[in-house]
PDB file of C-alpha atoms and ligand atoms in Angstrom:
ATOM      1  CA  MET A  24     -59.240 -22.669  -3.522  1.00 61.00           C
ATOM      2  CA  ALA A  25     -59.361 -23.735   0.055  1.00 76.00           C
ATOM      3  CA  TYR A  26     -60.386 -21.065   2.298  1.00 80.00           C
ATOM      4  CA  GLY A  27     -57.618 -19.595   4.286  1.00 87.00           C
ATOM      5  CA  LEU A  28     -54.968 -20.301   1.741  1.00 92.00           C
ATOM      6  CA  GLY A  29     -54.189 -16.875   1.253  1.00 92.00           C
ATOM      7  CA  VAL A  30     -53.858 -15.986   4.779  1.00 94.00           C
ATOM      8  CA  ALA A  31     -51.572 -18.942   5.335  1.00 94.00           C
ATOM      9  CA  ARG A  32     -49.403 -17.824   2.183  1.00 94.00           C
ATOM     10  CA  GLY A  33     -49.142 -14.306   3.696  1.00 94.00           C
ATOM     11  CA  MET A  34     -48.238 -15.501   7.039  1.00 94.00           C
ATOM     12  CA  LEU A  35     -45.325 -17.844   5.394  1.00 94.00           C
ATOM     13  CA  VAL A  36     -43.997 -14.698   3.791  1.00 93.00           C
ATOM     14  CA  THR A  37     -44.030 -12.851   7.100  1.00 93.00           C
ATOM     15  CA  LEU A  38     -42.355 -15.812   9.017  1.00 93.00           C
ATOM     16  CA  LYS A  39     -39.830 -15.618   6.286  1.00 91.00           C
ATOM     17  CA  HIS A  40     -38.786 -12.078   6.977  1.00 89.00           C
ATOM     18  CA  VAL A  41     -38.885 -12.607  10.777  1.00 90.00           C
ATOM     19  CA  PHE A  42     -35.693 -14.487  10.526  1.00 89.00           C
ATOM     20  CA  ARG A  43     -33.843 -12.326   7.985  1.00 91.00           C
ATOM     21  CA  PRO A  44     -31.945  -9.314   8.966  1.00 90.00           C
ATOM     22  CA  ALA A  45     -33.695  -6.168   8.969  1.00 86.00           C
ATOM     23  CA  ILE A  46     -33.365  -3.889   5.892  1.00 86.00           C
ATOM     24  CA  THR A  47     -34.731  -0.946   7.792  1.00 89.00           C
ATOM     25  CA  VAL A  48     -32.717   1.491  10.061  1.00 91.00           C
ATOM     26  CA  ASN A  49     -33.819   3.182  13.126  1.00 93.00           C
ATOM     27  CA  TYR A  50     -33.756   6.830  11.467  1.00 90.00           C
ATOM     28  CA  PRO A  51     -32.583   9.394  12.903  1.00 87.00           C
ATOM     29  CA  GLU A  52     -30.603   7.742  15.291  1.00 93.00           C
ATOM     30  CA  GLN A  53     -29.107   5.497  12.655  1.00 91.00           C
ATOM     31  CA  GLN A  54     -28.756   6.960   9.052  1.00 87.00           C
ATOM     32  CA  ARG A  55     -27.602   5.309   5.996  1.00 84.00           C
ATOM     33  CA  GLU A  56     -24.485   6.338   4.146  1.00 83.00           C
ATOM     34  CA  VAL A  57     -25.813   8.635   1.199  1.00 79.00           C
ATOM     35  CA  PRO A  58     -24.016   7.594  -2.217  1.00 78.00           C
ATOM     36  CA  VAL A  59     -21.419  10.053  -3.319  1.00 72.00           C
ATOM     37  CA  ARG A  60     -23.388  11.115  -6.529  1.00 76.00           C
ATOM     38  CA  ALA A  61     -26.968  10.871  -4.804  1.00 85.00           C
ATOM     39  CA  ARG A  62     -29.064  13.764  -6.173  1.00 89.00           C
ATOM     40  CA  THR A  63     -30.142  14.719  -2.907  1.00 92.00           C
ATOM     41  CA  ASN A  64     -29.951  18.452  -2.730  1.00 94.00           C
ATOM     42  CA  LEU A  65     -28.368  21.414  -4.596  1.00 96.00           C
ATOM     43  CA  LEU A  66     -25.009  22.739  -3.414  1.00 96.00           C
ATOM     44  CA  TRP A  67     -23.498  26.119  -4.694  1.00 97.00           C
ATOM     45  CA  PHE A  68     -19.799  26.431  -4.364  1.00 95.00           C
ATOM     46  CA  GLU A  69     -19.013  30.030  -4.494  1.00 93.00           C
ATOM     47  CA  GLU A  70     -15.129  29.430  -5.124  1.00 91.00           C
ATOM     48  CA  ARG A  71     -16.180  27.769  -8.502  1.00 92.00           C
ATOM     49  CA  CYS A  72     -18.538  30.442  -9.501  1.00 94.00           C
ATOM     50  CA  THR A  73     -18.056  33.133 -12.112  1.00 93.00           C
ATOM     51  CA  GLY A  74     -21.487  34.695 -11.996  1.00 94.00           C
ATOM     52  CA  CYS A  75     -22.384  34.188 -15.487  1.00 94.00           C
ATOM     53  CA  SER A  76     -25.963  33.453 -14.697  1.00 95.00           C
ATOM     54  CA  THR A  77     -26.135  30.303 -17.115  1.00 96.00           C
ATOM     55  CA  CYS A  78     -27.803  28.470 -14.218  1.00 97.00           C
ATOM     56  CA  ALA A  79     -30.549  31.099 -13.761  1.00 97.00           C
ATOM     57  CA  GLN A  80     -31.190  31.135 -17.495  1.00 96.00           C
ATOM     58  CA  ALA A  81     -31.801  27.372 -17.410  1.00 96.00           C
ATOM     59  CA  CYS A  82     -33.971  27.135 -14.243  1.00 96.00           C
ATOM     60  CA  PRO A  83     -37.591  26.674 -15.629  1.00 96.00           C
ATOM     61  CA  ASP A  84     -38.846  27.652 -12.321  1.00 94.00           C
ATOM     62  CA  GLY A  85     -36.790  30.927 -12.229  1.00 94.00           C
ATOM     63  CA  CYS A  86     -35.905  30.297  -8.509  1.00 95.00           C
ATOM     64  CA  ILE A  87     -31.990  31.076  -9.039  1.00 97.00           C
ATOM     65  CA  LEU A  88     -30.998  34.734  -8.605  1.00 97.00           C
ATOM     66  CA  VAL A  89     -27.611  36.153  -9.683  1.00 96.00           C
ATOM     67  CA  GLN A  90     -26.574  39.695  -9.456  1.00 95.00           C
ATOM     68  CA  THR A  91     -23.307  40.821 -10.513  1.00 95.00           C
ATOM     69  CA  SER A  92     -21.299  43.928 -11.025  1.00 94.00           C
ATOM     70  CA  PRO A  93     -18.336  44.360 -13.187  1.00 93.00           C
ATOM     71  CA  ARG A  94     -14.925  44.668 -12.204  1.00 90.00           C
ATOM     72  CA  PRO A  95     -12.302  46.856 -13.763  1.00 90.00           C
ATOM     73  CA  ASP A  96     -10.295  43.498 -15.093  1.00 86.00           C
ATOM     74  CA  GLY A  97     -13.650  42.325 -16.861  1.00 86.00           C
ATOM     75  CA  THR A  98     -14.506  39.530 -14.328  1.00 89.00           C
ATOM     76  CA  LEU A  99     -17.771  39.666 -12.474  1.00 92.00           C
ATOM     77  CA  ASN A 100     -18.272  40.308  -8.723  1.00 92.00           C
ATOM     78  CA  ILE A 101     -21.154  38.231  -7.349  1.00 94.00           C
ATOM     79  CA  ASP A 102     -23.292  40.587  -5.253  1.00 94.00           C
ATOM     80  CA  ARG A 103     -26.027  38.113  -4.932  1.00 96.00           C
ATOM     81  CA  TYR A 104     -26.500  34.596  -5.431  1.00 97.00           C
ATOM     82  CA  GLU A 105     -29.847  33.132  -4.099  1.00 97.00           C
ATOM     83  CA  ILE A 106     -32.079  29.889  -4.453  1.00 97.00           C
ATOM     84  CA  ASP A 107     -35.661  29.700  -3.626  1.00 96.00           C
ATOM     85  CA  PHE A 108     -35.992  26.238  -2.604  1.00 96.00           C
ATOM     86  CA  ARG A 109     -39.774  26.814  -2.053  1.00 94.00           C
ATOM     87  CA  ILE A 110     -40.392  26.593  -5.816  1.00 95.00           C
ATOM     88  CA  CYS A 111     -37.278  24.445  -6.715  1.00 96.00           C
ATOM     89  CA  MET A 112     -38.425  20.968  -8.236  1.00 95.00           C
ATOM     90  CA  TYR A 113     -34.834  19.519  -8.071  1.00 94.00           C
ATOM     91  CA  CYS A 114     -34.934  18.829 -11.833  1.00 95.00           C
ATOM     92  CA  GLY A 115     -31.065  19.392 -11.816  1.00 94.00           C
ATOM     93  CA  LEU A 116     -31.230  21.626 -15.083  1.00 96.00           C
ATOM     94  CA  CYS A 117     -29.117  24.377 -13.318  1.00 97.00           C
ATOM     95  CA  THR A 118     -26.532  21.826 -12.511  1.00 96.00           C
ATOM     96  CA  GLU A 119     -26.172  20.556 -16.127  1.00 95.00           C
ATOM     97  CA  ALA A 120     -26.070  24.013 -17.453  1.00 95.00           C
ATOM     98  CA  CYS A 121     -23.421  25.493 -15.364  1.00 95.00           C
ATOM     99  CA  PRO A 122     -20.015  25.319 -17.275  1.00 92.00           C
ATOM    100  CA  TYR A 123     -17.928  25.352 -14.126  1.00 91.00           C
ATOM    101  CA  GLN A 124     -19.912  22.799 -12.025  1.00 92.00           C
ATOM    102  CA  ALA A 125     -20.274  25.597  -9.432  1.00 95.00           C
ATOM    103  CA  ILE A 126     -23.642  24.335  -8.759  1.00 96.00           C
ATOM    104  CA  GLN A 127     -23.956  20.521  -8.247  1.00 96.00           C
ATOM    105  CA  ALA A 128     -26.336  17.949  -7.176  1.00 95.00           C
ATOM    106  CA  GLY A 129     -25.600  16.337  -3.638  1.00 92.00           C
ATOM    107  CA  GLY A 130     -25.532  17.236   0.080  1.00 90.00           C
ATOM    108  CA  ARG A 131     -27.968  16.427   2.791  1.00 89.00           C
ATOM    109  CA  TYR A 132     -31.587  15.191   2.361  1.00 87.00           C
ATOM    110  CA  ASN A 133     -32.669  16.004   5.838  1.00 86.00           C
ATOM    111  CA  ASP A 134     -33.233  19.765   5.531  1.00 85.00           C
ATOM    112  CA  ALA A 135     -36.897  19.848   6.235  1.00 88.00           C
ATOM    113  CA  VAL A 136     -37.686  23.183   8.015  1.00 91.00           C
ATOM    114  CA  TYR A 137     -40.478  24.602  10.408  1.00 93.00           C
ATOM    115  CA  VAL A 138     -40.467  27.832   8.866  1.00 93.00           C
ATOM    116  CA  PHE A 139     -41.291  27.642   5.015  1.00 92.00           C
ATOM    117  CA  GLU A 140     -39.424  31.013   4.192  1.00 92.00           C
ATOM    118  CA  THR A 141     -36.240  29.737   5.439  1.00 92.00           C
ATOM    119  CA  MET A 142     -36.070  27.575   2.381  1.00 94.00           C
ATOM    120  CA  TYR A 143     -35.145  30.784   0.584  1.00 96.00           C
ATOM    121  CA  ARG A 144     -31.341  30.595   0.757  1.00 96.00           C
ATOM    122  CA  ASP A 145     -29.100  33.447   0.415  1.00 95.00           C
ATOM    123  CA  ARG A 146     -25.349  33.368  -0.639  1.00 95.00           C
ATOM    124  CA  ASP A 147     -24.372  33.175   3.069  1.00 95.00           C
ATOM    125  CA  ALA A 148     -26.759  30.270   3.733  1.00 95.00           C
ATOM    126  CA  LEU A 149     -25.766  28.338   0.498  1.00 96.00           C
ATOM    127  CA  THR A 150     -22.040  28.671   1.427  1.00 95.00           C
ATOM    128  CA  ARG A 151     -22.517  27.685   4.898  1.00 94.00           C
ATOM    129  CA  GLU A 152     -24.047  24.413   3.412  1.00 94.00           C
ATOM    130  CA  ALA A 153     -21.177  24.027   0.869  1.00 94.00           C
ATOM    131  CA  GLN A 154     -18.710  24.451   3.439  1.00 93.00           C
ATOM    132  CA  THR A 155     -20.139  22.033   5.664  1.00 93.00           C
ATOM    133  CA  TYR A 156     -20.599  19.617   2.887  1.00 92.00           C
ATOM    134  CA  LEU A 157     -16.827  19.961   2.072  1.00 92.00           C
ATOM    135  CA  GLY A 158     -15.801  19.753   5.499  1.00 92.00           C
ATOM    136  CA  GLU A 159     -17.516  16.353   5.795  1.00 89.00           C
ATOM    137  CA  THR A 160     -16.201  15.163   2.479  1.00 89.00           C
ATOM    138  CA  GLY A 161     -12.628  16.358   3.106  1.00 90.00           C
ATOM    139  CA  GLY A 162     -12.738  18.797   0.456  1.00 91.00           C
ATOM    140  CA  ARG A 163     -14.336  16.527  -2.189  1.00 90.00           C
ATOM    141  CA  TYR A 164     -16.936  17.855  -4.443  1.00 91.00           C
ATOM    142  CA  PRO A 165     -20.093  15.761  -5.339  1.00 90.00           C
ATOM    143  CA  ASN A 166     -18.643  15.414  -8.864  1.00 87.00           C
ATOM    144  CA  GLY A 167     -15.643  13.577  -7.501  1.00 86.00           C
ATOM    145  CA  GLN A 168     -13.079  16.499  -7.861  1.00 87.00           C
ATOM    146  CA  THR A 169     -11.154  17.717  -5.016  1.00 87.00           C
ATOM    147  CA  GLN A 170     -10.610  21.331  -3.943  1.00 81.00           C
ATOM    148  CA  ASP A 171      -6.741  20.821  -4.758  1.00 73.00           C
ATOM    149  CA  ALA A 172      -8.192  20.104  -8.600  1.00 64.00           C
ATOM    150  CA  ILE A 173      -9.540  23.665  -8.681  1.00 60.00           C
ATOM    151  CA  PRO A 174      -9.105  26.438  -9.694  1.00 52.00           C
ATOM    152  CA  LEU A 175      -8.384  25.471 -13.178  1.00 48.00           C
ATOM    153  CA  ILE A 176      -6.192  27.603 -15.060  1.00 44.00           C
ATOM    154  CA  THR A 177      -8.347  28.788 -18.058  1.00 44.00           C
ATOM    155  CA  SER A 178      -7.430  31.113 -20.960  1.00 41.00           C
ATOM    156  CA  MET A 179      -9.728  33.747 -19.947  1.00 42.00           C
ATOM    157  CA  PRO A 180      -9.327  35.742 -16.504  1.00 43.00           C
ATOM    158  CA  THR A 181     -12.452  34.513 -15.081  1.00 46.00           C
ATOM    159  CA  ALA A 182     -13.119  34.685 -11.314  1.00 48.00           C
ATOM    160  CA  ARG A 183     -12.573  30.998 -11.016  1.00 47.00           C
ATOM    161  CA  SER A 184      -9.159  31.048 -12.552  1.00 43.00           C
ATOM    162  CA  ARG A 185      -7.901  33.446  -9.901  1.00 43.00           C
ATOM    163  CA  VAL A 186      -9.645  32.348  -6.668  1.00 43.00           C
ATOM    164  CA  ASP A 187      -7.971  30.668  -3.814  1.00 42.00           C
ATOM    165  CA  VAL A 188      -9.242  27.201  -2.940  1.00 40.00           C
ATOM    166  CA  ALA A 189     -11.893  27.384  -0.425  1.00 42.00           C
ATOM    167  CA  GLY A 190     -11.510  26.066   3.066  1.00 41.00           C
ATOM    168  CA  THR A 191      -7.629  26.599   3.251  1.00 43.00           C
ATOM    169  CA  GLY A 192      -7.993  29.003   5.879  1.00 41.00           C
ATOM    170  CA  GLY A 193      -8.108  32.315   3.747  1.00 40.00           C
ATOM    171  CA  PRO A 194     -10.836  34.080   2.367  1.00 38.00           C
ATOM    172  CA  PHE A 195     -12.830  32.605  -0.324  1.00 41.00           C
ATOM    173  CA  GLY A 196     -15.122  33.844  -3.030  1.00 42.00           C
ATOM    174  CA  PRO A 197     -14.395  36.054  -6.053  1.00 41.00           C
ATOM    175  CA  GLN A 198     -16.097  39.103  -4.054  1.00 39.00           C
ATOM    176  CA  ARG A 199     -13.445  38.977  -1.358  1.00 41.00           C
ATOM    177  CA  LEU A 200     -10.560  39.257  -3.755  1.00 40.00           C
ATOM    178  CA  PRO A 201      -8.734  42.152  -4.773  1.00 41.00           C
ATOM    179  CA  GLY A 202      -9.857  43.498  -7.961  1.00 43.00           C
ATOM    180  CA  ARG A 203      -6.482  43.027  -9.714  1.00 41.00           C
ATOM    181  CA  HIS A 204      -5.276  39.522 -10.750  1.00 44.00           C
ATOM    182  CA  VAL A 205      -1.671  38.773 -10.988  1.00 43.00           C
ATOM    183  CA  ARG A 206      -1.085  35.703 -12.943  1.00 46.00           C
ATOM    184  CA  GLU A 207       1.919  33.539 -11.818  1.00 43.00           C
TER     185      GLU A 207
HETATM  186  S1  SF4 I 325     -32.967  22.021  -9.726  1.00 55.31           S
HETATM  187 FE1  SF4 I 325     -34.324  22.890 -11.282  1.00 55.31          FE
HETATM  188  S2  SF4 I 325     -35.952  24.103 -10.331  1.00 55.31           S
HETATM  189 FE2  SF4 I 325     -34.326  23.741  -8.822  1.00 55.31          FE
HETATM  190  S3  SF4 I 325     -32.992  25.500  -9.040  1.00 55.31           S
HETATM  191 FE3  SF4 I 325     -32.019  23.894 -10.493  1.00 55.31          FE
HETATM  192  S4  SF4 I 325     -33.166  24.428 -12.457  1.00 55.31           S
HETATM  193 FE4  SF4 I 325     -34.259  25.589 -10.869  1.00 55.31          FE
HETATM  194  S1  SF4 I 326     -23.380  28.650 -10.617  1.00 55.31           S
HETATM  195 FE1  SF4 I 326     -22.288  28.142 -12.627  1.00 55.31          FE
HETATM  196  S2  SF4 I 326     -23.849  28.816 -14.196  1.00 55.31           S
HETATM  197 FE2  SF4 I 326     -24.568  29.825 -12.304  1.00 55.31          FE
HETATM  198  S3  SF4 I 326     -23.625  31.948 -12.165  1.00 55.31           S
HETATM  199 FE3  SF4 I 326     -22.296  30.345 -11.275  1.00 55.31          FE
HETATM  200  S4  SF4 I 326     -20.583  29.619 -12.864  1.00 55.31           S
HETATM  201 FE4  SF4 I 326     -22.459  30.596 -13.760  1.00 55.31          FE
END
């Protein structure tokens, strides 16, 4: 093989790409649109959550903490819901286990932090993330459902079946609701 042929071929490839439009973007000034179903992060939607703890049981890393207390009507009050993203491996098993799709894959990918401990997110931090997401998507969840589609009426008086839709001006989350549910 003639000397320098490889270099010439390499330069040819470079030249071809010089005249093509760039496929990169100037991050962070420019950002690509993230596909709706991208598994970028975890979002917990308080208004969908019943406090059943299935997600916590499914998590192999044990990074989800759910603490509940019973209400007189048999539903659960969510006292604490926390995710330790320091040890989360984003496997998505919690999202598959949740019967109500209250925890879903999605949301922002640019959540790098300076302080490691801030990756431990409590209920307030998780709710802020979720509300920001819903604000940006006009109330559409990562699974494609809209807030209008929930709460679904179920045969059981779960917290989910009696909460108001989040983000409509009123309080949200079962823990802020009165203990007694009046079905319409
Ligand atoms: S994504 Fe995986 S590791 Fe992270 S909280 Fe869910 S189940 Fe646990
Ligand atoms: S996120 Fe889903 S699985 Fe976890 S406690 Fe809430 S309803 Fe249950």
